[in-house]
Structures are given as structure tokens and as C-alpha cells.
Short mmCIF file of C-alpha atoms in Angstrom, two decimals:
data_model
loop_
_atom_site.label_atom_id
_atom_site.label_comp_id
_atom_site.label_asym_id
_atom_site.label_seq_id
_atom_site.Cartn_x
_atom_site.Cartn_y
_atom_site.Cartn_z
CA MET A 1 0.00 0.00 0.00
CA ALA A 2 1.35 3.44 -0.91
CA ALA A 3 1.99 5.99 1.79
CA GLY A 4 -1.23 7.72 2.75
CA GLY A 5 -3.31 4.92 1.27
CA GLY A 6 -4.40 7.01 -1.70
CA GLY A 7 -2.27 5.58 -4.54
CA LYS A 8 -1.69 2.25 -6.16
CA SER A 9 1.45 0.29 -5.39
CA ASP A 10 2.21 0.10 -9.15
CA ASP A 11 2.75 3.86 -9.21
CA PHE A 12 5.92 3.41 -7.20
CA GLN A 13 7.40 0.49 -9.13
CA PRO A 14 10.52 1.20 -11.25
CA PHE A 15 10.23 0.94 -15.00
CA PRO A 16 10.96 -2.63 -16.15
CA VAL A 17 14.27 -3.44 -17.80
CA LYS A 18 13.97 -3.90 -21.58
CA GLU A 19 16.54 -5.97 -23.45
CA GLN A 20 15.05 -4.58 -26.68
CA LEU A 21 14.09 -0.91 -26.96
CA PRO A 22 10.28 -0.57 -27.15
CA GLY A 23 8.51 2.02 -29.29
CA VAL A 24 10.57 1.37 -32.44
CA ASP A 25 8.33 1.34 -35.53
CA PHE A 26 10.57 -0.87 -37.66
CA CYS A 27 13.29 -3.09 -36.20
CA VAL A 28 16.44 -4.23 -37.96
CA SER A 29 14.77 -7.12 -39.80
CA SER A 30 11.57 -5.29 -40.82
CA SER A 31 11.05 -2.47 -43.28
CA PRO A 32 8.56 0.25 -44.23
CA SER A 33 7.01 0.38 -47.69
CA TRP A 34 9.40 0.70 -50.61
CA SER A 35 8.45 4.31 -51.29
CA GLU A 36 9.00 5.35 -47.68
CA ALA A 37 12.18 3.27 -47.44
CA ILE A 38 13.63 5.09 -50.46
CA ILE A 39 12.89 8.50 -48.96
CA LEU A 40 14.34 7.49 -45.60
CA GLY A 41 17.39 6.04 -47.34
CA PHE A 42 17.93 9.36 -49.14
CA GLN A 43 17.69 11.09 -45.77
CA HIS A 44 20.48 8.88 -44.41
CA TYR A 45 22.56 9.83 -47.44
CA VAL A 46 22.05 13.56 -46.78
CA VAL A 47 23.05 13.14 -43.13
CA MET A 48 26.34 11.38 -43.91
CA LEU A 49 27.34 14.07 -46.43
CA GLY A 50 28.39 16.56 -43.74
CA THR A 51 31.24 14.50 -42.30
CA THR A 52 32.37 13.54 -45.81
CA VAL A 53 32.65 17.18 -46.89
CA ILE A 54 34.22 18.35 -43.61
CA ILE A 55 37.03 15.78 -43.65
CA SER A 56 37.79 16.31 -47.33
CA SER A 57 37.76 20.10 -46.89
CA ILE A 58 40.35 19.80 -44.11
CA ILE A 59 42.84 17.37 -45.62
CA VAL A 60 42.76 18.08 -49.38
CA PRO A 61 44.00 21.73 -49.26
CA LEU A 62 46.82 20.73 -46.89
CA MET A 63 47.88 18.06 -49.37
CA GLY A 64 48.05 20.67 -52.12
CA GLY A 65 44.75 19.93 -53.79
CA GLY A 66 42.22 22.47 -55.06
CA ASN A 67 38.49 22.33 -55.70
CA VAL A 68 38.88 19.72 -58.46
CA GLU A 69 40.81 17.36 -56.19
CA LYS A 70 38.39 18.02 -53.32
CA ALA A 71 35.41 17.13 -55.51
CA GLU A 72 37.13 13.95 -56.68
CA VAL A 73 38.03 12.92 -53.11
CA ILE A 74 34.45 13.54 -51.94
CA ASN A 75 33.11 11.39 -54.76
CA THR A 76 35.64 8.69 -53.91
CA VAL A 77 34.68 8.75 -50.23
CA LEU A 78 31.00 8.43 -51.16
CA PHE A 79 31.70 5.56 -53.54
CA VAL A 80 33.73 3.60 -50.99
CA ALA A 81 31.24 4.43 -48.21
CA GLY A 82 28.45 2.93 -50.31
CA ILE A 83 30.42 -0.30 -50.79
CA ASN A 84 31.45 -0.47 -47.12
CA THR A 85 27.91 0.15 -45.89
CA LEU A 86 26.59 -2.69 -48.05
CA LEU A 87 29.34 -5.02 -46.84
CA GLN A 88 28.73 -4.15 -43.17
CA THR A 89 24.95 -4.58 -43.39
CA LEU A 90 25.23 -7.83 -45.38
CA PHE A 91 28.21 -9.61 -43.83
CA GLY A 92 29.36 -7.54 -40.83
CA THR A 93 27.24 -6.78 -37.80
CA ARG A 94 24.10 -6.83 -39.99
CA LEU A 95 22.97 -3.69 -38.16
CA PRO A 96 21.62 -0.59 -39.96
CA VAL A 97 24.88 1.35 -39.72
CA VAL A 98 26.44 3.62 -42.32
CA ILE A 99 30.20 3.28 -42.74
CA GLY A 100 31.76 6.65 -43.59
CA GLY A 101 34.78 8.83 -43.00
CA SER A 102 36.42 9.00 -39.58
CA TYR A 103 37.73 12.08 -37.77
CA ALA A 104 40.29 9.85 -36.02
CA PHE A 105 42.44 9.71 -39.16
CA ILE A 106 42.71 13.49 -39.59
CA ILE A 107 45.75 13.90 -37.31
CA PRO A 108 47.99 11.30 -39.01
CA THR A 109 46.79 12.45 -42.45
CA ILE A 110 47.68 16.08 -41.67
CA SER A 111 51.05 14.93 -40.32
CA ILE A 112 51.73 13.19 -43.63
CA ALA A 113 50.50 16.15 -45.67
CA LEU A 114 52.76 18.61 -43.82
CA SER A 115 55.85 16.40 -44.04
CA ARG A 116 58.99 18.14 -45.28
CA ARG A 117 59.61 15.41 -47.85
CA TYR A 118 57.03 17.03 -50.14
CA SER A 119 58.81 20.39 -50.24
CA ILE A 120 60.60 19.30 -53.41
CA PHE A 121 57.34 19.45 -55.37
CA ILE A 122 56.56 22.83 -56.91
CA ASP A 123 53.37 21.71 -58.65
CA PRO A 124 50.57 21.49 -56.01
CA HIS A 125 48.85 18.69 -57.94
CA GLN A 126 51.99 16.53 -57.83
CA ARG A 127 52.35 17.25 -54.13
CA PHE A 128 48.74 16.19 -53.62
CA LYS A 129 49.19 12.92 -55.50
CA HIS A 130 52.39 11.95 -53.67
CA SER A 131 51.01 12.74 -50.22
CA MET A 132 47.81 10.84 -51.06
CA ARG A 133 49.90 7.82 -52.07
CA ASP A 134 51.61 7.85 -48.67
CA VAL A 135 48.22 8.01 -46.94
CA GLN A 136 47.04 5.11 -49.10
CA GLY A 137 50.01 2.95 -48.14
CA ALA A 138 49.49 3.63 -44.44
CA LEU A 139 45.78 2.81 -44.70
CA ILE A 140 46.45 -0.46 -46.51
CA VAL A 141 48.83 -1.68 -43.81
CA ALA A 142 46.54 -0.45 -40.99
CA SER A 143 43.61 -2.31 -42.56
CA PHE A 144 45.35 -5.64 -41.97
CA PHE A 145 45.74 -4.75 -38.29
CA THR A 146 41.99 -4.11 -38.09
CA MET A 147 41.10 -7.27 -40.00
CA VAL A 148 43.33 -9.39 -37.76
CA ILE A 149 41.75 -7.86 -34.65
CA GLY A 150 38.30 -8.68 -36.00
CA PHE A 151 38.46 -11.86 -38.06
CA PHE A 152 40.89 -13.65 -35.75
CA GLY A 153 38.59 -13.06 -32.78
CA PHE A 154 40.74 -10.73 -30.67
CA TRP A 155 37.94 -8.16 -30.44
CA ARG A 156 35.55 -10.96 -29.44
CA ILE A 157 37.80 -11.70 -26.48
CA LEU A 158 37.87 -8.03 -25.43
CA ALA A 159 34.12 -7.65 -25.97
CA ARG A 160 33.51 -10.32 -23.32
CA PHE A 161 34.80 -7.79 -20.78
CA PHE A 162 32.06 -5.35 -21.80
CA SER A 163 29.40 -4.96 -19.15
CA PRO A 164 26.50 -2.51 -19.31
CA LEU A 165 28.43 -0.40 -16.79
CA ALA A 166 31.51 -0.21 -19.04
CA ALA A 167 29.41 0.30 -22.17
CA VAL A 168 27.61 3.36 -20.76
CA PRO A 169 30.64 5.74 -20.93
CA LEU A 170 31.62 4.31 -24.32
CA VAL A 171 28.28 5.03 -25.99
CA ILE A 172 27.70 8.35 -24.22
CA LEU A 173 31.15 9.65 -25.19
CA THR A 174 30.77 8.35 -28.74
CA GLY A 175 27.98 10.92 -29.04
CA LEU A 176 29.03 13.69 -26.66
CA GLY A 177 32.67 13.44 -27.71
CA LEU A 178 31.76 15.08 -31.02
CA TYR A 179 30.35 18.20 -29.37
CA ALA A 180 32.93 20.38 -31.15
CA HIS A 181 31.21 19.56 -34.44
CA GLY A 182 27.86 20.74 -33.11
CA PHE A 183 27.15 24.25 -31.87
CA PRO A 184 30.72 25.61 -32.39
CA GLN A 185 30.37 24.83 -36.10
CA LEU A 186 26.76 26.02 -36.14
CA ALA A 187 27.86 29.38 -34.72
CA ARG A 188 30.15 30.04 -37.69
CA CYS A 189 26.99 31.28 -39.40
CA ILE A 190 24.51 31.82 -36.59
CA GLU A 191 21.84 33.37 -38.83
CA ILE A 192 21.58 30.05 -40.70
CA GLY A 193 22.64 27.49 -38.10
CA LEU A 194 20.39 28.61 -35.23
CA PRO A 195 17.18 28.67 -37.34
CA ALA A 196 18.11 25.21 -38.63
CA LEU A 197 18.43 23.91 -35.06
CA VAL A 198 15.10 25.45 -34.04
CA VAL A 199 13.31 24.09 -37.12
CA VAL A 200 14.61 20.53 -36.81
CA VAL A 201 13.71 20.35 -33.10
CA PHE A 202 10.27 21.85 -33.71
CA LEU A 203 9.44 19.58 -36.65
CA SER A 204 10.70 16.39 -35.05
CA GLN A 205 9.58 16.85 -31.45
CA TYR A 206 6.61 19.25 -31.36
CA VAL A 207 4.76 19.07 -34.68
CA PRO A 208 3.92 15.33 -34.38
CA HIS A 209 2.11 16.09 -31.11
CA LEU A 210 0.37 19.17 -32.50
CA ILE A 211 -0.79 17.49 -35.72
CA LYS A 212 -2.29 14.09 -35.06
CA SER A 213 -1.75 11.83 -38.05
CA LYS A 214 -1.72 8.09 -38.61
CA ARG A 215 1.38 8.49 -40.76
CA ALA A 216 4.57 9.64 -39.02
CA ILE A 217 5.66 12.25 -41.56
CA PHE A 218 7.27 15.12 -39.70
CA ASP A 219 9.18 13.10 -37.10
CA ARG A 220 10.56 10.68 -39.72
CA LEU A 221 11.36 13.26 -42.38
CA ALA A 222 12.23 16.21 -40.14
CA ILE A 223 15.81 16.24 -41.42
CA LEU A 224 14.81 16.60 -45.07
CA PHE A 225 12.19 19.26 -44.32
CA SER A 226 14.62 21.25 -42.17
CA VAL A 227 17.45 21.12 -44.70
CA ALA A 228 15.12 22.16 -47.54
CA ILE A 229 13.60 25.09 -45.61
CA ILE A 230 16.88 26.52 -44.29
CA TRP A 231 18.74 25.89 -47.54
CA VAL A 232 16.17 27.98 -49.41
CA TYR A 233 16.46 30.62 -46.69
CA ALA A 234 20.26 30.61 -47.10
CA GLU A 235 19.88 30.95 -50.88
CA ILE A 236 17.66 34.00 -50.38
CA LEU A 237 20.20 35.61 -48.04
CA THR A 238 23.01 34.94 -50.51
CA ALA A 239 21.05 36.30 -53.48
CA ALA A 240 20.03 39.38 -51.50
CA GLY A 241 23.68 40.25 -50.86
CA ALA A 242 23.57 39.75 -47.10
CA TYR A 243 27.18 38.52 -47.07
CA ASP A 244 28.73 40.63 -49.82
CA ASN A 245 30.79 42.78 -47.45
CA ARG A 246 31.42 40.20 -44.74
CA ALA A 247 34.71 38.53 -43.81
CA SER A 248 35.91 35.70 -46.05
CA LYS A 249 35.40 33.08 -43.31
CA THR A 250 31.81 34.20 -42.84
CA GLN A 251 31.18 34.11 -46.57
CA PHE A 252 32.62 30.59 -46.82
CA SER A 253 30.35 29.33 -44.00
CA CYS A 254 27.18 31.19 -44.93
CA ARG A 255 27.05 31.62 -48.69
CA THR A 256 25.57 28.84 -50.78
CA ASP A 257 27.85 29.52 -53.76
CA ARG A 258 31.29 29.34 -52.13
CA SER A 259 31.96 25.61 -51.80
CA GLY A 260 33.42 25.40 -55.32
CA LEU A 261 32.22 21.81 -55.62
CA ILE A 262 29.57 22.20 -58.31
CA SER A 263 31.83 23.83 -60.89
CA ALA A 264 34.77 21.53 -60.07
CA ALA A 265 32.89 18.21 -60.04
CA PRO A 266 32.80 16.16 -63.26
CA TRP A 267 29.46 15.14 -64.73
CA ILE A 268 30.31 11.45 -64.68
CA ARG A 269 33.33 9.84 -63.05
CA VAL A 270 33.72 6.35 -61.62
CA PRO A 271 36.37 6.16 -58.86
CA TYR A 272 38.80 3.28 -59.30
CA PRO A 273 41.66 1.71 -57.30
CA PHE A 274 45.06 3.42 -57.45
CA GLN A 275 43.59 6.43 -59.25
CA TRP A 276 46.28 8.64 -57.67
CA GLY A 277 49.10 6.24 -58.54
CA ARG A 278 50.89 3.39 -56.81
CA PRO A 279 50.74 3.62 -52.98
CA SER A 280 53.99 4.24 -51.12
CA PHE A 281 54.79 2.97 -47.65
CA ASN A 282 56.43 4.66 -44.67
CA ALA A 283 56.78 2.89 -41.34
CA ALA A 284 56.31 5.99 -39.17
CA ASP A 285 53.17 7.03 -41.06
CA THR A 286 51.77 3.52 -40.77
CA VAL A 287 52.11 3.33 -36.97
CA ALA A 288 50.12 6.55 -36.50
CA VAL A 289 47.39 5.35 -38.86
CA ILE A 290 47.20 2.02 -37.00
CA ALA A 291 46.55 4.02 -33.82
CA ALA A 292 43.77 5.86 -35.66
CA SER A 293 42.36 2.50 -36.75
CA PHE A 294 42.29 1.40 -33.11
CA VAL A 295 40.33 4.54 -32.21
CA ALA A 296 37.97 3.90 -35.13
CA ILE A 297 37.35 0.37 -33.81
CA ILE A 298 36.41 1.68 -30.38
CA GLU A 299 34.19 4.49 -31.69
CA SER A 300 32.52 2.07 -34.12
CA THR A 301 31.84 -0.30 -31.23
CA GLY A 302 30.01 2.47 -29.40
CA THR A 303 28.03 3.25 -32.54
CA PHE A 304 27.18 -0.44 -33.03
CA ILE A 305 25.74 -0.60 -29.51
CA ALA A 306 23.65 2.55 -30.08
CA ALA A 307 22.42 1.24 -33.44
CA SER A 308 21.45 -2.10 -31.92
CA ARG A 309 19.32 -0.29 -29.34
CA TYR A 310 17.57 1.95 -31.85
CA ALA A 311 17.03 -1.00 -34.19
CA SER A 312 15.29 -2.81 -31.30
CA ALA A 313 17.79 -5.66 -31.48
CA THR A 314 19.08 -7.67 -28.54
CA PRO A 315 22.54 -6.93 -27.07
CA MET A 316 25.27 -7.90 -29.54
CA PRO A 317 27.15 -11.16 -28.97
CA PRO A 318 30.94 -10.69 -28.81
CA SER A 319 31.37 -12.68 -32.03
CA VAL A 320 29.21 -10.15 -33.90
CA PHE A 321 31.33 -7.28 -32.57
CA SER A 322 34.41 -9.05 -33.89
CA ARG A 323 32.80 -9.77 -37.25
CA GLY A 324 31.86 -6.13 -37.62
CA VAL A 325 35.40 -4.99 -36.80
CA GLY A 326 36.80 -7.40 -39.36
CA TRP A 327 34.63 -5.94 -42.10
CA LEU A 328 35.54 -2.46 -40.90
CA GLY A 329 39.11 -3.48 -41.69
CA VAL A 330 38.01 -4.46 -45.18
CA GLY A 331 36.51 -0.98 -45.46
CA ILE A 332 39.81 0.65 -44.46
CA LEU A 333 41.55 -1.51 -47.06
CA LEU A 334 39.19 -0.15 -49.72
CA ASP A 335 39.93 3.37 -48.44
CA GLY A 336 43.60 2.70 -49.07
CA LEU A 337 43.08 1.15 -52.48
CA PHE A 338 40.79 3.89 -53.79
CA GLY A 339 42.52 6.80 -52.02
CA THR A 340 39.90 8.48 -49.81
CA GLY A 341 42.50 10.24 -47.69
CA SER A 342 40.90 8.94 -44.49
CA GLY A 343 39.88 5.67 -42.92
CA SER A 344 36.36 4.46 -42.15
CA THR A 345 34.22 4.18 -39.07
CA ALA A 346 30.57 3.62 -38.22
CA SER A 347 28.71 6.91 -38.69
CA VAL A 348 27.56 8.35 -35.36
CA GLU A 349 25.09 10.80 -36.90
CA ASN A 350 23.34 8.07 -38.88
CA ALA A 351 22.98 5.97 -35.73
CA GLY A 352 21.32 9.00 -34.11
CA LEU A 353 18.99 9.25 -37.11
CA LEU A 354 17.72 5.75 -36.29
CA GLY A 355 16.55 7.07 -32.94
CA LEU A 356 15.03 10.23 -34.40
CA THR A 357 12.98 8.39 -37.02
CA ARG A 358 12.33 5.26 -34.94
CA VAL A 359 13.11 3.29 -38.08
CA GLY A 360 15.94 0.83 -37.48
CA SER A 361 15.46 -1.03 -40.74
CA ARG A 362 18.49 -2.61 -42.37
CA ARG A 363 16.93 -2.20 -45.82
CA VAL A 364 16.66 1.58 -45.43
CA VAL A 365 20.40 1.91 -44.78
CA GLN A 366 21.19 -0.39 -47.70
CA ILE A 367 19.12 1.89 -49.93
CA SER A 368 21.13 4.86 -48.64
CA ALA A 369 24.29 3.01 -49.74
CA LEU A 370 22.86 2.83 -53.27
CA PHE A 371 22.35 6.61 -53.17
CA MET A 372 26.01 7.01 -52.19
CA LEU A 373 27.11 4.95 -55.16
CA PHE A 374 24.73 6.74 -57.54
CA PHE A 375 25.68 10.29 -56.58
CA SER A 376 29.40 9.47 -56.39
CA VAL A 377 29.37 8.55 -60.08
CA LEU A 378 27.12 11.44 -61.17
CA GLY A 379 29.46 14.05 -59.71
CA LYS A 380 27.51 17.22 -60.57
CA PHE A 381 24.32 16.03 -58.92
CA GLY A 382 26.17 14.85 -55.83
CA ALA A 383 28.06 18.14 -55.63
CA VAL A 384 24.80 20.08 -55.44
CA LEU A 385 23.82 18.26 -52.25
CA ALA A 386 27.38 18.34 -50.90
CA SER A 387 27.30 22.14 -51.15
CA ILE A 388 24.73 22.43 -48.34
CA PRO A 389 26.17 25.03 -45.90
CA LEU A 390 27.96 23.22 -43.11
CA PRO A 391 26.26 25.20 -40.28
CA ILE A 392 23.00 23.52 -41.38
CA MET A 393 24.65 20.11 -40.99
CA ALA A 394 26.06 21.16 -37.60
CA ALA A 395 22.53 21.98 -36.45
CA LEU A 396 21.47 18.44 -37.35
CA TYR A 397 24.44 17.03 -35.45
CA CYS A 398 23.31 18.77 -32.26
CA LEU A 399 20.24 16.54 -32.33
CA LEU A 400 21.67 13.34 -33.81
CA PHE A 401 24.76 13.12 -31.59
CA ALA A 402 22.49 13.69 -28.59
CA TYR A 403 20.41 10.65 -29.57
CA VAL A 404 23.52 8.46 -29.57
CA ALA A 405 24.52 9.76 -26.14
CA SER A 406 21.01 9.03 -24.83
CA ALA A 407 21.30 5.45 -26.09
CA GLY A 408 24.22 5.12 -23.68
CA LEU A 409 22.16 6.59 -20.87
CA GLY A 410 19.52 3.96 -21.60
CA LEU A 411 22.00 1.24 -20.66
CA LEU A 412 21.93 2.49 -17.07
CA GLN A 413 18.72 0.49 -16.58
CA PHE A 414 20.88 -2.67 -16.37
CA CYS A 415 23.12 -1.25 -13.61
CA ASN A 416 22.64 -0.77 -9.88
CA LEU A 417 22.63 3.00 -9.56
CA ASN A 418 22.44 2.77 -5.77
CA SER A 419 25.94 1.28 -5.67
CA PHE A 420 28.73 3.70 -4.82
CA ARG A 421 31.08 1.59 -6.93
CA THR A 422 28.80 2.13 -9.92
CA LYS A 423 28.63 5.86 -9.24
CA PHE A 424 32.41 6.14 -9.05
CA ILE A 425 33.12 4.19 -12.25
CA LEU A 426 30.46 6.05 -14.22
CA GLY A 427 31.37 9.52 -13.02
CA PHE A 428 35.14 9.09 -13.18
CA SER A 429 35.23 7.48 -16.63
CA LEU A 430 32.89 10.11 -18.08
CA PHE A 431 34.84 12.98 -16.52
CA MET A 432 38.23 11.68 -17.63
CA GLY A 433 36.83 10.84 -21.06
CA LEU A 434 35.98 14.51 -21.53
CA SER A 435 38.82 16.13 -19.55
CA ILE A 436 41.86 14.35 -21.01
CA PRO A 437 40.92 14.90 -24.70
CA GLN A 438 40.10 18.53 -23.89
CA TYR A 439 43.63 18.97 -22.52
CA PHE A 440 45.24 17.32 -25.55
CA ASN A 441 43.14 19.30 -28.04
CA GLU A 442 43.66 22.65 -26.28
CA TYR A 443 47.39 22.07 -26.06
CA LEU A 444 47.52 21.29 -29.78
CA LEU A 445 45.46 24.37 -30.62
CA VAL A 446 47.58 26.75 -28.54
CA SER A 447 51.07 25.31 -29.09
CA GLY A 448 50.72 23.80 -32.54
CA ARG A 449 51.85 20.45 -31.16
CA GLY A 450 50.57 17.91 -28.67
CA PRO A 451 51.63 17.67 -25.01
CA VAL A 452 53.70 14.60 -25.92
CA HIS A 453 56.53 16.02 -28.05
CA THR A 454 59.45 13.62 -28.26
CA HIS A 455 61.90 13.33 -31.14
CA SER A 456 59.71 10.59 -32.65
CA THR A 457 56.90 12.19 -34.61
CA TRP A 458 55.10 8.88 -35.03
CA PHE A 459 54.97 8.38 -31.24
CA ASN A 460 53.68 11.92 -30.72
CA ASN A 461 50.94 11.29 -33.28
CA VAL A 462 49.97 7.97 -31.68
CA MET A 463 49.55 9.61 -28.27
CA GLN A 464 47.63 12.53 -29.74
CA VAL A 465 45.27 10.30 -31.71
CA ILE A 466 44.45 7.99 -28.81
CA PHE A 467 44.11 10.57 -26.04
CA SER A 468 42.16 13.10 -28.07
CA SER A 469 39.32 10.57 -28.49
CA PRO A 470 36.78 10.82 -25.64
CA ALA A 471 35.27 7.40 -26.36
CA THR A 472 38.70 5.74 -26.33
CA VAL A 473 39.78 7.32 -23.05
CA GLY A 474 36.39 6.64 -21.47
CA ILE A 475 36.28 2.93 -22.33
CA ILE A 476 39.89 2.36 -21.26
CA VAL A 477 39.17 3.87 -17.85
CA ALA A 478 35.78 2.15 -17.51
CA ILE A 479 36.97 -1.35 -18.41
CA PHE A 480 40.03 -1.08 -16.17
CA LEU A 481 37.99 0.05 -13.17
CA ASP A 482 35.14 -2.39 -13.80
CA SER A 483 37.63 -5.28 -14.02
CA THR A 484 39.75 -4.36 -11.00
CA HIS A 485 37.63 -2.37 -8.52
CA SER A 486 36.27 -4.66 -5.76
CA PHE A 487 37.25 -7.65 -7.89
CA GLY A 488 35.73 -10.86 -6.55
CA HIS A 489 33.07 -9.15 -4.43
CA SER A 490 29.76 -10.99 -4.63
CA SER A 491 27.70 -7.92 -5.60
CA VAL A 492 29.94 -6.69 -8.43
CA TRP A 493 28.48 -9.05 -11.03
CA ARG A 494 24.95 -7.74 -10.56
CA ASP A 495 25.90 -4.11 -9.92
CA SER A 496 27.63 -3.96 -13.31
CA GLY A 497 24.62 -5.51 -15.03
CA ARG A 498 26.58 -8.49 -16.32
CA HIS A 499 23.79 -10.90 -15.41
CA TRP A 500 21.49 -9.17 -17.91
CA TRP A 501 23.92 -9.66 -20.80
CA GLU A 502 25.19 -13.11 -19.79
CA LYS A 503 22.86 -15.03 -22.10
CA PHE A 504 24.12 -13.02 -25.07
CA ARG A 505 27.79 -13.91 -24.49
CA ASN A 506 27.42 -16.79 -26.94
CA PHE A 507 25.67 -16.49 -30.29
CA ASN A 508 23.40 -19.53 -29.93
CA THR A 509 22.31 -19.04 -26.32
CA ASP A 510 19.39 -16.73 -27.20
CA THR A 511 17.37 -17.52 -30.33
CA ARG A 512 16.79 -13.82 -31.05
CA SER A 513 20.50 -13.36 -31.85
CA GLU A 514 20.09 -15.50 -34.94
CA ASP A 515 17.06 -13.46 -36.04
CA PHE A 516 19.01 -10.20 -35.91
CA TYR A 517 22.65 -11.09 -36.58
CA SER A 518 22.81 -14.29 -38.65
CA LEU A 519 24.46 -14.05 -42.06
CA PRO A 520 22.34 -14.19 -45.24
CA GLY A 521 22.11 -17.18 -47.55
CA ASN A 522 22.80 -19.68 -44.77
CA LEU A 523 26.43 -18.50 -44.70
CA ASN A 524 26.59 -19.27 -40.98
CA ARG A 525 27.38 -22.87 -41.98
CA PHE A 526 30.68 -21.71 -43.44
CA PHE A 527 31.38 -18.78 -41.10
CA PRO A 528 30.01 -19.87 -37.72
CA SER A 529 29.76 -17.41 -34.84
CA PHE A 530 31.27 -18.68 -31.61
#
């Protein structure tokens, strides 16, 4: 009986633990109608464009490339991303995840681009091609490291140490760790970015409750509506001369005619392996890129967990984690062969889009991969969409990254939040996961070099890459503390939530794992999951 005798006892019961997220309209193995799936797939394509353009815009000019090279690299990234997404959804984790460019590879790529060995080249195009070949060689070698970690089962062994308690900081920091790409980038053109943020929140969160409809239109297509509305608004401001007398940085961020992609992109061009020439190999470059690959593995793992929640799938068996990492390595190999300038990772923003739309369908993401392939070949058409002002994309990230972080918060339901051990591990790993990368990034910004500055550039880059990743720092701290703090105590197993995930440690223990994660065409007979 409740206190006072006036309420029901059920009112004071905690919410039940859900192994699969309720309220999802379409899970990983189901799909909306073909027409709606195509529109939603196009929306996933639009969302992944932002990171593709940002990474290419950073690394290509430093390599010596101009707008033509940038357009070609963007098309190459899209082409390879389409292939990698299909491979991951068919043979990898089988989750609805988009595989795209990774920010983790920017530091080693910039280090290669700024190397003194390219000072002998007077022609910027030759400098671009030679630096790209060095990046390709490093990516090819690093891909074998990732494939060995995945296909040989090493990541499966490490994944067995994952408990809900250790996974919480990983997933939260996978989303929150990208905060610098949210409002700080939005504020570069506040008159476009802020209205975009307001519109996307209003359309996705308020309009569905104001307009009752049997068809979920605004919440599922809020991204497309918001981009279209604010893009037209930005076009009007540009045509009206609102930025004619503004600073060059403001014009680049705000104007819709300053990307240079549309005029530079070819009408039709099919990317092909070794298009920049034969890859070259440098041991120091390779070590730094391997470190970036390790970071990409960790951040992809956090994205996989978030995607599995929003696709209403059961917790991933360790063998599926390892399989996904192996195919991520194949994706990095393709990056090296085709010359994307950066390695691959699971797209955080597209995992957040699963939560926003409540559509976790594998087919929708596979359709988005076809859009990537289509627009990468038809360069002019793809360049039109790639020229969307980046502050608009940053506004979308504010919402989508938040959804990924909230997927991590949802894992707290498996943990004992009344345990002081739980409170310490959660709080300390989250704090250090934000504080240490902030120190490394600030030091780099102020001094032009990282806090670790030995005579070995490759070692400096390795330290900078690893410790500037919030998700990587957070999971290292969380797993260490969860595995050592009060080790052997009888309550630790349940406080960490391990008993909830125990039946998913092996692929065949729970029948639902086969429904969500089994390979197509009865391939499990030849590639069994242990």
C-alpha cells in the first residue's frame, strides 16, 4: 500500500528493464514500404554528407589539392562508403549502420600532408598525389591490423569484458565526444545554423504532437524538411547580398555559392583503385594510422551498440562485434586502395537518425548506400547536395549526436545506480573521457603540437590520436575500473549488469540473436559465430 493509502502500489514500481528498446516502428529485420524506405534512405545519405565534406575540406587543401581534387576525393569517399555500408549490413554486424569517414584519421593524415619530404614538389597537384599515395600505403597496412583484430577473434575476447556499466561511458562519449562539431560549427553562421536547429527540433519533437496523423511524416522526415527550408532561406540571403561585405570566413560558411564543388565536379566519373598512382609505404606514417584504426574500432563499437538499441535488437554477442570490426578493416583496405585520404568508421550521426525516425530497418540503410554509389558517379548532382552550408549540418548534429549519447544513458537500466562503486566508475570514466581529450586538443590548438613532443613524430601522433578521443579514453578507464575495482566481491556481477547480458555472451544461447545477426544465404554454416 502506498503511503497515505491514496495511490496504487504500481505507481511506485521502477520501470521494467527492456533488453530490446520498445517504441521502435521498424526493427532491424523489418522495413517500411518501398516508397518510404527510399525517402528514408535518401535522408540517411544527406546526413552522412556533412562529415564527408568536412574531412575532405580539411585534408585536401593541406595536401596541395584544389576544388577539383576536393570534388574527386568527396566522390571517392561516397563511392567507398556505399560499398562499405553494403558489406557491413550484409556480412558484418548486420545492423543498420552507415560506414563513412572518420575524424580519427585526420591527425595522421595532416602529419603526412605537412611532411617536409614534399617540399621538393613545386606543382601542387603533384604534391597532392604523392602525399595521397603515402596516406594510401598507411591505410592499406593499418587495414590488416583491423582485420586481424576482427576476423581472428581478438575483439571478441575483449568484448567479453564489456558490461552494461563499461558500455555506458563508451556510448555516451561516442555521441558527446563530437560536441565540437555541433554548436561551435553552427555558430560560424549563426543566422543560418540557429534557425536550422530550431526548425529541426520543432518539426521532429513538437509538430507530431500538434498534428495528429496516422502516418509519421514530420518526425521521420524532419531532417529533409529542415534542410530544404533553411537551404532555401540561405539561398535568399546569398542572393540578397547579405554577405557581400562580410569577412571571407563568414562568406565561406554562410554563402551557398562558395563551396566550389559544383563547378569543379565532373558530370560522370567512376572512382577506381590506385587512381592517384601506386601507394607508397612509410613505417612511421603507418604506426600513427594504425593508432587511428584502433580509435575507429572503439568508436565504431560504441556506434554499433547505439544502433542495436535503436534498431530494437538484442545486445550484440561478442562474435558479432568481432565480425563487424573485421569488415571495418576491409573498409579501411578499400579506403587505401581507392585513395579516400581517411579511414572508415561507423557513422555516429546516422545511428542517431535511427533514434530520431524510430526506423531501425536494415533495408533503409542499404538503400542509402545505393544513393552514395549513384551520386558518387554522377558528380555534378552529388556536388549540389554536398554544397549544403555546413552550419546547417552542424545543427542536425546537435540533435543526432544527442540521440547516440542518450542510447548510452539507456543502458543504465541494467546497472545498480544505488551502488557507490557504480557511481564512481560512471562519473570518473565520463569525466576523464571529456577532460583528457580537452587537454590534448587545447594544447595542440595553442602550441601547434601535442603535449607529448618527443623526437619521434610517429609516437607523438599515436599519443595525440588515442588521447584526443573521448570514447577511447572513457572505455579504457571504464573497463580497467570495472575489471579491478572490488574484484571478486559478490555484488559486483549484478551491480555492473553483467547478469542481464550473460545469455548473449554466446551467439546460440538466445534464439533472437540468430534473427538479428545471422548471415544471409545460410552463410553461418561456413562462417560460424562462436
